[in-house]
Coordinates of C-alpha atoms in Angstrom, one line a residue:
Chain I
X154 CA 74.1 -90.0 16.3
X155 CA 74.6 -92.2 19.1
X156 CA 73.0 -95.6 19.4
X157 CA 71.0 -95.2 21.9
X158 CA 69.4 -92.2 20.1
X159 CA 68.9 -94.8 16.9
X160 CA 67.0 -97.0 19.2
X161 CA 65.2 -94.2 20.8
X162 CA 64.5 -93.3 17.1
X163 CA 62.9 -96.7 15.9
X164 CA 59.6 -97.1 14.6
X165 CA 58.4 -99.5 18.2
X166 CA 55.2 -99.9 19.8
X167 CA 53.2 -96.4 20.7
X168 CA 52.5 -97.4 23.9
X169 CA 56.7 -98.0 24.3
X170 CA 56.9 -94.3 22.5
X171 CA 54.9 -92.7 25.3
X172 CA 56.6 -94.1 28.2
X173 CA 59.8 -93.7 27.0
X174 CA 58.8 -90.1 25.8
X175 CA 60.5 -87.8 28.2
X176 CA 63.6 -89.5 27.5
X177 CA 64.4 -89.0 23.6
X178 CA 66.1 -85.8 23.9
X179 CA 68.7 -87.5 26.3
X180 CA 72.1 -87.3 24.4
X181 CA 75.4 -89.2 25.5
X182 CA 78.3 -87.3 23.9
X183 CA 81.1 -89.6 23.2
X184 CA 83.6 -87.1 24.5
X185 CA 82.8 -87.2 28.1
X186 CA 84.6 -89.5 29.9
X187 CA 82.8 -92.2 32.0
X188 CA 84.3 -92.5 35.1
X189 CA 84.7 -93.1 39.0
X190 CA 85.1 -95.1 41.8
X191 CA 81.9 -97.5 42.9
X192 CA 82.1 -98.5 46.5
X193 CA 79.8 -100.7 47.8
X194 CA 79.1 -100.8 51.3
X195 CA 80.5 -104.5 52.1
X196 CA 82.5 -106.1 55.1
X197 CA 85.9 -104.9 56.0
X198 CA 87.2 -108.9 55.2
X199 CA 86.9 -109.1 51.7
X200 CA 88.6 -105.2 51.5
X201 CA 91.1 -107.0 53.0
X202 CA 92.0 -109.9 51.4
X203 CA 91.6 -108.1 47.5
X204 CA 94.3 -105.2 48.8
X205 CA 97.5 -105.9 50.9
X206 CA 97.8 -108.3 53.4
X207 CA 100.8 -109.1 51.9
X208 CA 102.2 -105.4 52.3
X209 CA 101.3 -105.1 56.0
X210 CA 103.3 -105.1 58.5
X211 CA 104.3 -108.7 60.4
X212 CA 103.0 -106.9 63.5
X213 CA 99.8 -106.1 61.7
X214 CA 99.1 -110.0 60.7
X215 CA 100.2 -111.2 64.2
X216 CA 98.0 -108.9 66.2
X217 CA 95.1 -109.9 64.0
X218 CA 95.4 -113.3 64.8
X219 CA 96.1 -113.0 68.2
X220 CA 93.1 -110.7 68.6
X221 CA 91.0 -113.4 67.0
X222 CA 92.4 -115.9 69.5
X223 CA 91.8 -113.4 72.7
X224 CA 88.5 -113.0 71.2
X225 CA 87.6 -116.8 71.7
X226 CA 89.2 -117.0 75.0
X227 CA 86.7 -114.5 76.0
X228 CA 84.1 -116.7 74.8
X229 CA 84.8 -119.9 76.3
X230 CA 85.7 -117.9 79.3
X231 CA 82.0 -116.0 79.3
X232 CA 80.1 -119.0 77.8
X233 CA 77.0 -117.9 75.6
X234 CA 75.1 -119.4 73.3
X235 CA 76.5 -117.6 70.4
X236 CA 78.7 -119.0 66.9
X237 CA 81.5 -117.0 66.9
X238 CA 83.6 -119.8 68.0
X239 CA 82.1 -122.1 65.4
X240 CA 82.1 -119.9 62.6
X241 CA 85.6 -118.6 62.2
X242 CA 87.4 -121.9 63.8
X243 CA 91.1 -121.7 64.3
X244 CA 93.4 -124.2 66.0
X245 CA 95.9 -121.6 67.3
X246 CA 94.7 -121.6 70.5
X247 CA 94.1 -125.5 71.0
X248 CA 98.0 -125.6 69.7
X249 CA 98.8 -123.0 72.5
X250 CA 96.6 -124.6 75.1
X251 CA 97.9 -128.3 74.4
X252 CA 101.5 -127.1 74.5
X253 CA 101.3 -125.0 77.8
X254 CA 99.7 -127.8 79.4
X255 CA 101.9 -130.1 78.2
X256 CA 105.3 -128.1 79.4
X257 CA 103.8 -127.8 82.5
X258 CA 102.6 -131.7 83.2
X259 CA 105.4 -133.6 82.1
X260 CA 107.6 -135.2 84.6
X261 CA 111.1 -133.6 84.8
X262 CA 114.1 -135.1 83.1
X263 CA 116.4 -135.1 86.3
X264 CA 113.9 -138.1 87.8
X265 CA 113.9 -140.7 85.4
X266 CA 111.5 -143.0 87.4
X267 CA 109.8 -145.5 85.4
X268 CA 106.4 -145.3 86.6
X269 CA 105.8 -141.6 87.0
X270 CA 103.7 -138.6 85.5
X271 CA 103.1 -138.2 81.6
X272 CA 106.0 -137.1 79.0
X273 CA 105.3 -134.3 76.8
X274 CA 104.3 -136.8 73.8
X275 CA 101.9 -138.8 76.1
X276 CA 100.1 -135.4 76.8
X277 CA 100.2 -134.5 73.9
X278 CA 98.6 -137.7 72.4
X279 CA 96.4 -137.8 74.4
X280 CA 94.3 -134.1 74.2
X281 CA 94.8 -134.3 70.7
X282 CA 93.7 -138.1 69.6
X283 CA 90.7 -137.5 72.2
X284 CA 89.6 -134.7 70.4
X285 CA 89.7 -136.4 67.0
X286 CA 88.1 -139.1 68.6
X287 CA 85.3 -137.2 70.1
X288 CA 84.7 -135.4 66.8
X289 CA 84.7 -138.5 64.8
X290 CA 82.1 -139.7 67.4
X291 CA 79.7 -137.6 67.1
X292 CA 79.9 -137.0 63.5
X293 CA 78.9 -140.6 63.6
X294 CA 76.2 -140.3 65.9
X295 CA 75.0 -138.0 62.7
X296 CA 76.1 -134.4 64.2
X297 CA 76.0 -131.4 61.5
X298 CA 79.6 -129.9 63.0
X299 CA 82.3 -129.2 60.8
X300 CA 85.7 -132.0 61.6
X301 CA 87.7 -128.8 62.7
X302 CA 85.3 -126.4 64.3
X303 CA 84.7 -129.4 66.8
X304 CA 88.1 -129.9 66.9
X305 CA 88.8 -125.8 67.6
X306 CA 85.7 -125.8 70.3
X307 CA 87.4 -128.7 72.2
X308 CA 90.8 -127.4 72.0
X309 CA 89.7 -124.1 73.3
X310 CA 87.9 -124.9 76.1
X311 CA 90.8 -126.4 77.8
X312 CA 91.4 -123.1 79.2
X313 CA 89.8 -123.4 82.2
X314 CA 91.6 -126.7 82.7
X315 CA 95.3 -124.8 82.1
X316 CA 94.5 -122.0 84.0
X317 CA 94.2 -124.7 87.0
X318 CA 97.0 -126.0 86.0
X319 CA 98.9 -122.9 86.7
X320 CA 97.2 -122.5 89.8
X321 CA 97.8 -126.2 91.0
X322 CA 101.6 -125.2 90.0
X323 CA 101.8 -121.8 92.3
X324 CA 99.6 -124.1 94.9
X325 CA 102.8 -126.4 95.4
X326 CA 105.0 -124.0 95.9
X327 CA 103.4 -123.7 99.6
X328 CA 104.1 -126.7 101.9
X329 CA 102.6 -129.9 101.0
X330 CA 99.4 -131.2 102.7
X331 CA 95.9 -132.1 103.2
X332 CA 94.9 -128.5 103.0
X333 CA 96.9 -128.2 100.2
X334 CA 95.3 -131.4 98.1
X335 CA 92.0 -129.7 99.0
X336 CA 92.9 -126.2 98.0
X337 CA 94.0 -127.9 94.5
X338 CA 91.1 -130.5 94.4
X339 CA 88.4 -127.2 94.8
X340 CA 90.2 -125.5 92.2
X341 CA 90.8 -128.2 89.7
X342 CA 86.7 -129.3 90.3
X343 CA 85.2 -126.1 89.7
X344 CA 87.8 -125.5 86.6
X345 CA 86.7 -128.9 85.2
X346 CA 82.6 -128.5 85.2
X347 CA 83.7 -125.0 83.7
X348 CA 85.2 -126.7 80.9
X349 CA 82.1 -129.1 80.3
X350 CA 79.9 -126.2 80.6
X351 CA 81.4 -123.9 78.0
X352 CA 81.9 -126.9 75.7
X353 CA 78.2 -128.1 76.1
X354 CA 77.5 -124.8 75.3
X355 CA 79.0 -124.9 71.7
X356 CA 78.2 -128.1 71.0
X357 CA 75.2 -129.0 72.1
X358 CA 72.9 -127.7 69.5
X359 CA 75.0 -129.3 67.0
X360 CA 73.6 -132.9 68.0
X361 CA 70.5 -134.5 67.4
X362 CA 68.3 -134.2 70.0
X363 CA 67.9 -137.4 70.9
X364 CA 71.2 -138.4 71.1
X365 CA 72.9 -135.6 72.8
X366 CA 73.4 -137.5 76.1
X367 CA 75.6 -139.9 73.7
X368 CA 77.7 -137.0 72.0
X369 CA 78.2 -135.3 75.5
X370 CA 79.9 -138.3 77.4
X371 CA 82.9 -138.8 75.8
X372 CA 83.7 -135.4 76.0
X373 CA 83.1 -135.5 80.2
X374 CA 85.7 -138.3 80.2
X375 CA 88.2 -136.3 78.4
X376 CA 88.2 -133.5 80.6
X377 CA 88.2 -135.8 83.4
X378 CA 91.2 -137.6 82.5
X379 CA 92.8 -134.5 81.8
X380 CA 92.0 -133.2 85.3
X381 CA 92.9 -136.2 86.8
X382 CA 96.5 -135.6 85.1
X383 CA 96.6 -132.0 86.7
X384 CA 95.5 -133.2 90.8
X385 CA 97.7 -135.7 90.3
X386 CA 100.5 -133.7 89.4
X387 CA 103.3 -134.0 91.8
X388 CA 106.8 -131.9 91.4
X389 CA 110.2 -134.1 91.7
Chain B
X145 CA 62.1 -160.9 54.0
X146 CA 59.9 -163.5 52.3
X147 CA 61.3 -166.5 50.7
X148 CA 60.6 -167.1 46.9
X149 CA 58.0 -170.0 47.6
X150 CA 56.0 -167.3 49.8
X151 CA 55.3 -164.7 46.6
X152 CA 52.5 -167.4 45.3
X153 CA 48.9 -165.8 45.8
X154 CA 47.1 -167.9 47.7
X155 CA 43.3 -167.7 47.0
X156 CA 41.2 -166.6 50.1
X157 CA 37.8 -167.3 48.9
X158 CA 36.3 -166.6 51.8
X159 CA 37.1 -164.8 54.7
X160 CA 34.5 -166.3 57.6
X161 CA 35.2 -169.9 56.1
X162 CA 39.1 -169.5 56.5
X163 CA 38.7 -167.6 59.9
X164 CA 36.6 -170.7 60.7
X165 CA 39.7 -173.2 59.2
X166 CA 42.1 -171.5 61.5
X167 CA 41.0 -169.9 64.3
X168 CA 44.5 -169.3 65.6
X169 CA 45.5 -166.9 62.6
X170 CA 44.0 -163.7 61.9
X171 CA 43.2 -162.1 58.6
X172 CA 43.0 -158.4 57.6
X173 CA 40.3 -157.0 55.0
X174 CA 41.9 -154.7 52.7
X175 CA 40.0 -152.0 51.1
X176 CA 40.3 -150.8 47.2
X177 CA 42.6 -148.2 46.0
X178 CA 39.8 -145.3 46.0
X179 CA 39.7 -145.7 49.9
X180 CA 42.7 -145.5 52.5
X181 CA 43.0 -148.3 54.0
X182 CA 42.3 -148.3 58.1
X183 CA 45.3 -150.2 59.0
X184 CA 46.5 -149.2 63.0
X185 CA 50.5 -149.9 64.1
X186 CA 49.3 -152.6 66.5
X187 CA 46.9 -154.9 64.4
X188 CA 48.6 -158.3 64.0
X189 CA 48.8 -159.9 60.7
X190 CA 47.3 -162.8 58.8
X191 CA 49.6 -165.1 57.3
X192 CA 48.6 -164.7 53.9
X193 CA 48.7 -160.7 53.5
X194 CA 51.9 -159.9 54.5
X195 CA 52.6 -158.8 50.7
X196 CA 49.8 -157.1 50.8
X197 CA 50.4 -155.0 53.8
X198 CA 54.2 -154.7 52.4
X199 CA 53.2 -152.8 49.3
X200 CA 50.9 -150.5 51.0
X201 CA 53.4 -149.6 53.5
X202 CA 51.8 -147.1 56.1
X203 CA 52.2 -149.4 58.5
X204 CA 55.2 -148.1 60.7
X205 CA 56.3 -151.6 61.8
X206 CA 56.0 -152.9 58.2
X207 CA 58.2 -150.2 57.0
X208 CA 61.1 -150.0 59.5
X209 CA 61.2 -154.3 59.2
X210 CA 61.6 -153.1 55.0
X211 CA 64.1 -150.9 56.1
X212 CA 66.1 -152.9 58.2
X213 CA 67.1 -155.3 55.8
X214 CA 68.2 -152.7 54.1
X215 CA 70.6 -151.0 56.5
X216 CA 74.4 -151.5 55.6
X217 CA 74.5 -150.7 51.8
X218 CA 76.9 -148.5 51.7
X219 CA 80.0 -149.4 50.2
X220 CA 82.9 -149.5 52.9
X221 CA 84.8 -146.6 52.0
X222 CA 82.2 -144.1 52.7
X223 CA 81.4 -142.3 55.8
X224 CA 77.9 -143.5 55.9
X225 CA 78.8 -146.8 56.2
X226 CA 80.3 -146.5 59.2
X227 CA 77.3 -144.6 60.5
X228 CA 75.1 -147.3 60.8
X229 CA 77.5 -148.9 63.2
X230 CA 76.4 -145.6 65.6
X231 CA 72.2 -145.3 65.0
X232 CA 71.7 -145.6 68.5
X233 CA 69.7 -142.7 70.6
X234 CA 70.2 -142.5 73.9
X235 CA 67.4 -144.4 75.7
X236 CA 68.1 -147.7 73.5
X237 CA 72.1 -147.5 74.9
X238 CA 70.7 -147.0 78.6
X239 CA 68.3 -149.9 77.4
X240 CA 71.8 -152.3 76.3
X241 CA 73.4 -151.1 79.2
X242 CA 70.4 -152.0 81.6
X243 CA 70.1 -155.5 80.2
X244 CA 73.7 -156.5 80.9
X245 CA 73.3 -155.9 84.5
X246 CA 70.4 -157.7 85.1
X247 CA 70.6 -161.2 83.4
X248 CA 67.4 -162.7 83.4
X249 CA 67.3 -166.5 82.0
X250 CA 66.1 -167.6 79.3
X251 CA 66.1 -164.1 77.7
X252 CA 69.0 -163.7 75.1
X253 CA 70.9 -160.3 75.3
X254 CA 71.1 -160.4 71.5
X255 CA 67.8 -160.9 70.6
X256 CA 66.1 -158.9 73.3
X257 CA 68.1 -155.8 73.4
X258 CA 70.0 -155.8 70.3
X259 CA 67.6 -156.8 67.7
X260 CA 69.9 -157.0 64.9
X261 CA 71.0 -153.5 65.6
X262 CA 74.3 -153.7 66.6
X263 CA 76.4 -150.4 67.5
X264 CA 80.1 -149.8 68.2
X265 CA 79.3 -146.9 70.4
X266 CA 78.9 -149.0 73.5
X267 CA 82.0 -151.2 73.3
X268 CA 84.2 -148.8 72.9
X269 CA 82.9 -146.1 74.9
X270 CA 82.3 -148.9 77.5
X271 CA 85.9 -150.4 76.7
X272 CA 87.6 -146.4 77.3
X273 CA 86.0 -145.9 80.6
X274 CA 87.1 -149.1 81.8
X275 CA 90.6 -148.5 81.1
X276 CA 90.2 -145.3 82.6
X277 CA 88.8 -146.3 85.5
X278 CA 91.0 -149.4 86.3
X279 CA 94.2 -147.3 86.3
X280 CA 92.5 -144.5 88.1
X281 CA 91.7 -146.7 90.6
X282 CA 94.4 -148.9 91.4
X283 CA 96.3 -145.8 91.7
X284 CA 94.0 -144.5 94.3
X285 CA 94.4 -147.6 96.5
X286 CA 97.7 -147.4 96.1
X287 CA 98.2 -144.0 97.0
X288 CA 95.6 -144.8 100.1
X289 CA 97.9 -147.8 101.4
X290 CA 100.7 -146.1 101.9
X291 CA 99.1 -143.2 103.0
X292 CA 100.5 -141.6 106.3
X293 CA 104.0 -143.0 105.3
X294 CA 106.1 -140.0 105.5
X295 CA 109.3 -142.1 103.0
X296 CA 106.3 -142.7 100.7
X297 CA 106.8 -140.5 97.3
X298 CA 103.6 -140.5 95.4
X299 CA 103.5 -141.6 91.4
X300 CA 100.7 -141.5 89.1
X301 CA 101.6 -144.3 87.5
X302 CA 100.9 -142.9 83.6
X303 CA 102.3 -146.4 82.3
X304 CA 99.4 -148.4 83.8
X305 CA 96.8 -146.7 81.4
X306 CA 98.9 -147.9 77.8
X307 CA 98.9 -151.5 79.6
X308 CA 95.2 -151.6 80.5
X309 CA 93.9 -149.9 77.5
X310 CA 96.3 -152.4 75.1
X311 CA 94.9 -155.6 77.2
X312 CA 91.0 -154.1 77.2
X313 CA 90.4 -153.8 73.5
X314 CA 92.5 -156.9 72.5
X315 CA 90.1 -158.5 74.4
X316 CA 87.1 -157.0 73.3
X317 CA 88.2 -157.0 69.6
X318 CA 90.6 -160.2 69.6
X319 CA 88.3 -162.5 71.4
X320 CA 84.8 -161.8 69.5
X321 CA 86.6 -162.6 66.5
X322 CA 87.8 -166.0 67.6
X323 CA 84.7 -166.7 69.0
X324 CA 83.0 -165.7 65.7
X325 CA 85.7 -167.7 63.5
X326 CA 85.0 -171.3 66.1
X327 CA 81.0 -170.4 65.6
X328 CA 81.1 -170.0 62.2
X329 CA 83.2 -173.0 61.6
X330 CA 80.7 -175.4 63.9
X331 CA 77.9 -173.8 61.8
X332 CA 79.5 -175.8 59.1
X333 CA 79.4 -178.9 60.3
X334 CA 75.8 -178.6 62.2
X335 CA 73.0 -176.8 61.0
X336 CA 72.5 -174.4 64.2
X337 CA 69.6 -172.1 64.2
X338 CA 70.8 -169.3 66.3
X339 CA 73.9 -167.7 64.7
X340 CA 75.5 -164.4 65.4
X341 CA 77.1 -161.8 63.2
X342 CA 80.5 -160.5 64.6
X343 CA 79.2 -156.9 65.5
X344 CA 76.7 -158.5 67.1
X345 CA 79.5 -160.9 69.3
X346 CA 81.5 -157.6 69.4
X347 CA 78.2 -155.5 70.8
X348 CA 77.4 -158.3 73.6
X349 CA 81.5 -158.3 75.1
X350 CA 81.4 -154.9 75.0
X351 CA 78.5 -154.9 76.7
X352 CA 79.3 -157.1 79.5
X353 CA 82.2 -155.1 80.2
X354 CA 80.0 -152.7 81.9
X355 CA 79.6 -154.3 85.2
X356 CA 83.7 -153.9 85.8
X357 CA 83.5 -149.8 85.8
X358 CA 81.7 -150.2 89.0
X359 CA 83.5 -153.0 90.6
X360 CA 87.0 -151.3 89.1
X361 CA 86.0 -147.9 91.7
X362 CA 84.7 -150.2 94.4
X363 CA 88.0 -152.2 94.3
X364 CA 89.4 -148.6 96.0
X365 CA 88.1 -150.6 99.5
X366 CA 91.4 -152.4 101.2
X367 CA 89.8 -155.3 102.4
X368 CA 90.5 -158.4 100.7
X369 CA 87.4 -159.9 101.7
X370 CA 84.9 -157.2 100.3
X371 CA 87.3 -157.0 97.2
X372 CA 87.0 -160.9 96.3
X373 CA 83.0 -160.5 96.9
X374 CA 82.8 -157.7 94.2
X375 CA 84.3 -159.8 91.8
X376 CA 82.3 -162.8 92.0
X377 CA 79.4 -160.9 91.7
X378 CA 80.9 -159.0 88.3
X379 CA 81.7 -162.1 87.0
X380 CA 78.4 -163.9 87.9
X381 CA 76.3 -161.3 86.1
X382 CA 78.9 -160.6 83.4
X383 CA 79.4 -163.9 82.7
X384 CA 75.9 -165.5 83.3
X385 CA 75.5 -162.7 80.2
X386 CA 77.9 -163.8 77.9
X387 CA 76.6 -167.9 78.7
X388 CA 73.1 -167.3 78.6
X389 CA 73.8 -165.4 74.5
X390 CA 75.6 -167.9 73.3
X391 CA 74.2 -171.2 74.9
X392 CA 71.4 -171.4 72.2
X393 CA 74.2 -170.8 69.3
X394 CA 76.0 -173.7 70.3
X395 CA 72.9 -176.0 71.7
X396 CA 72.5 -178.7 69.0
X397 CA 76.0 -179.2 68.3
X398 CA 78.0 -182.2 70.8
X399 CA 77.7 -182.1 74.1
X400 CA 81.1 -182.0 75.1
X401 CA 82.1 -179.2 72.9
X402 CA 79.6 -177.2 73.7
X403 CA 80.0 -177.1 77.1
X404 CA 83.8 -176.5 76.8
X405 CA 82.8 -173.6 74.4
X406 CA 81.0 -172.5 77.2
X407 CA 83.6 -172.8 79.7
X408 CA 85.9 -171.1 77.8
X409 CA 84.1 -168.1 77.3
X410 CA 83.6 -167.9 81.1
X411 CA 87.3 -168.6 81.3
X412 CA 88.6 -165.7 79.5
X413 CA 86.4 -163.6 81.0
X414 CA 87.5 -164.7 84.4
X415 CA 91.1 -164.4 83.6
X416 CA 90.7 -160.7 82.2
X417 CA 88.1 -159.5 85.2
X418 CA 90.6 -161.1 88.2
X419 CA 94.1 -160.1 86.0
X420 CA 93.3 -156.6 85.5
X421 CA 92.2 -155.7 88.7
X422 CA 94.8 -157.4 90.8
X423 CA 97.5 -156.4 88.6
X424 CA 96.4 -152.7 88.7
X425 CA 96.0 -153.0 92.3
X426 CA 99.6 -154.3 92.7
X427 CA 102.4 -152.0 93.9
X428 CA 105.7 -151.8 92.5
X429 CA 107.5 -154.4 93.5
X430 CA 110.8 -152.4 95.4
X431 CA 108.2 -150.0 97.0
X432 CA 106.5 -153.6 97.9
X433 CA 109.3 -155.5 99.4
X434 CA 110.3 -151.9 101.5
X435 CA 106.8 -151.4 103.0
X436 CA 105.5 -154.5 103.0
X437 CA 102.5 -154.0 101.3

């Protein structure tokens, strides 16, 4: 007799007898074999990470990251009110964004004047000690944002700022003038207030309400100097 | 707080007879502990019940005075130390802000706006704009002298904002502290009622700084005349600032000293105002000698 039949068998309450009733003539045989598969209907991630990421293909990993970063750029380029960016933060696209921009900004090697544009380090420096900065700022000022998720939402919305970059550059090409200055000023402005928009955006709601005016500024003068780096970029 | 002699209970035997002693002070009735007491934000206090009113506590002015003095006790290694250098909201940095520009005598920038709330958002917010701003500028002017010049090559002149910055906040870090170290060391030797703590020193330079962001654009205006007129005024108000805070910390001591204390003070602050602006204003010196600028 199996055990559950025993305790179906024991002398328990009456009461426990009648409910349990219809199922005393229920009999496991030990000879058939309990198996199967259980799948429970959860997200694709965790499938993920329990089977093979090692076994898949480099191409495999390097499109899913890729896709996640194209993903954001839609984002800050579209700006919504939504928590993608914030919730699965990544800093491969500030790294891209800082380095492009840098490339780009630094004053060539053949003019070695003393007083000219930014080196690569000083551009560098400066996007990404401003952004630490900023995000030590207003998690002072008593903001409930993550150190990197601000540090990924900054980073990420200096896309606008390097896609006027390579505008500015293609800009110069063309002879130099007032029209051109004014073509680039237009383009580098309305890039700029893109930037502030899409980062308010993120990081607005993060803030305590009455001191949102305070977490805001600093990042207005970062983008600002970094504009001011990209009108005032001059080819040797 | 209260000092140890004021815990003694006095006895109020009568309210009418001591309202009738001292008309000038005012005294509270306080219910028992079945009834809530009626006590209103605004109702001024009697001498006497302060400990009363402490140990009740509903009174919102009573309890953020309690709290006050109990601000920094966090030890320094934690994050929330450092937080209470930034419990500022918006309105009372526009309030800071406003105060510097408009000097009004015989009201102290510490006491008035302050209020032994010191923050470090201002100075250095202040401090990182002004850097910004000066190098921004004089390489506007510059680019606007020699504009038309055809030989002219423009630069941006990246070098001026690690100069400007470096000189900035040693100033605003470097001479607060000595400032604090002489006051502290006069306090000494004679008993001085006003005395500042170095965040608040730090708070009121930092402060002052202000006026320069808009005199730093304006400065983009060639003439020398309109130039040397913005920079008294900025110094006038920044400096009338600074004099009028720390006139009643150095008041009792000797005369002489603390008028050259004063002078000082205005001093430095002249030298960095008139320094940084002319210097970032300057041209190169080749491009200088070849255009005459």
């Amino acid at each position: 007799m199996s055990d559950l039949q025993r305790l179906m068998m024991e002398p328990t309450d009456h009461h426990a007898q009648a409910l349990f009733a219809g199922l005393s003539d229920i009999s496991i045989s030990q000879d058939i074999p309990v198996e199967g598969e259980i799948t429970i209907p959860m997200r694709s991630h965790i499938r993920e990470f329990d089977s093979s990421t090692l076994n898949e293909s480099v191409q495999n990993t390097i499109m899913r990251d890729l896709k996640a970063v194209g993903k954001k750029f839609m984002h800050v380029l579209y700006p919504r009110k939504s928590n993608t960016l914030l919730r699965d933060w990544d800093l491969w696209g500030p790294l891209i964004l800082c380095v492009t921009l840098a490339l780009m900004l630094q004053r060539s090697s053949v003019d070695s004047e003393k007083d000219g544009g930014p080196q690569f380090a000083e551009v560098f420096v400066i996007v990404w000690f401003g952004a630490v900065t900023i995000t030590l700022n207003s998690k002072l000022l008593g903001g409930n944002i993550s150190f990197f998720q601000s540090l990924c939402v900054l980073g990420y919305c200096i896309l606008p700022l390097t896609v006027a970059m390579l505008v500015c550059r293609l800009v110069l090409l063309a002879e130099q003038g007032p029209i051109n200055f004014m073509v680039r000023l237009f383009v580098v402005i309305v890039m700029f207030t893109w930037s502030i928009v899409a980062s308010t955006a993120f990081l607005a709601d993060s803030q305590p309400p009455n001191r949102k005016a305070l977490a805001i500024y600093p990042v207005f003068l970062f983008y600002f100097v970094i504009s001011w780096m990209i009108l005032t970029f001059t080819p040797q | 707080m209260a000092a140890v002699g004021d815990l003694q209970f006095e006895e109020f035997g009568n309210a009418a007879a001591t309202a009738a002693e001292n008309p000038g002070a005012t005294t509270i009735s306080i219910e028992g502990p079945g009834e809530s007491p009626t006590h209103q934000a605004g109702l001024p206090r009697g001498s006497g019940g302060e400990e009363d009113d402490e140990l009740l506590g509903n009174d919102d002015s009573d309890k953020t005075e309690l709290l006050a003095g109990q601000k920094k006790s966090s030890p320094f290694w934690t994050f929330e130390y450092y937080q209470t250098f930034f419990d500022v909201d918006t309105y009372q940095v526009f309030d800071r802000i406003k105060g510097s520009l408009l000097p009004i005598p015989g009201k102290n920038f510490v006491r008035l706006y302050i209020r032994s709330n010191p923050d470090l958002y201002g100075p250095f917010w202040i401090c990182a704009t002004l850097v910004f701003a000066i190098a921004i500028s004089g390489n506007l002017s510059n680019f606007l002298i020699h504009l038309g010049e055809k030989t002219y090559h423009y630069v941006p002149e990246f070098r001026k904002v690690s100069i400007a910055a470096t000189i900035i906040y040693a100033y605003a870090w470097l001479v607060p502290l000595a400032l604090w170290g002489f006051l502290m060391w006069r306090n000494s030797k004679v008993m001085n009622i006003v005395s500042y703590s170095f965040l608040e020193i730090v708070c009121v330079y930092g402060y002052s700084l202000f006026i320069y962001i808009p005199t730093a654009v304006l400065w983009i205006i060639p003439q020398k005349a309109v130039r040397w007129i913005l920079v008294m005024i900025a110094l006038s108000v920044s400096g009338s600032v600074l004099a009028m805070t720390f006139w009643p910390a150095v008041r009792e001591d000797n005369r002489r000293i603390a008028l050259a204390t004063i002078v000082t003070i205005v001093l430095l602050h002249t030298l960095l105002s008139v320094g940084c602006l002319v210097w970032s204003h300057s041209c190169d010196l080749p491009v200088c000698l070849r255009y005459k600028c």
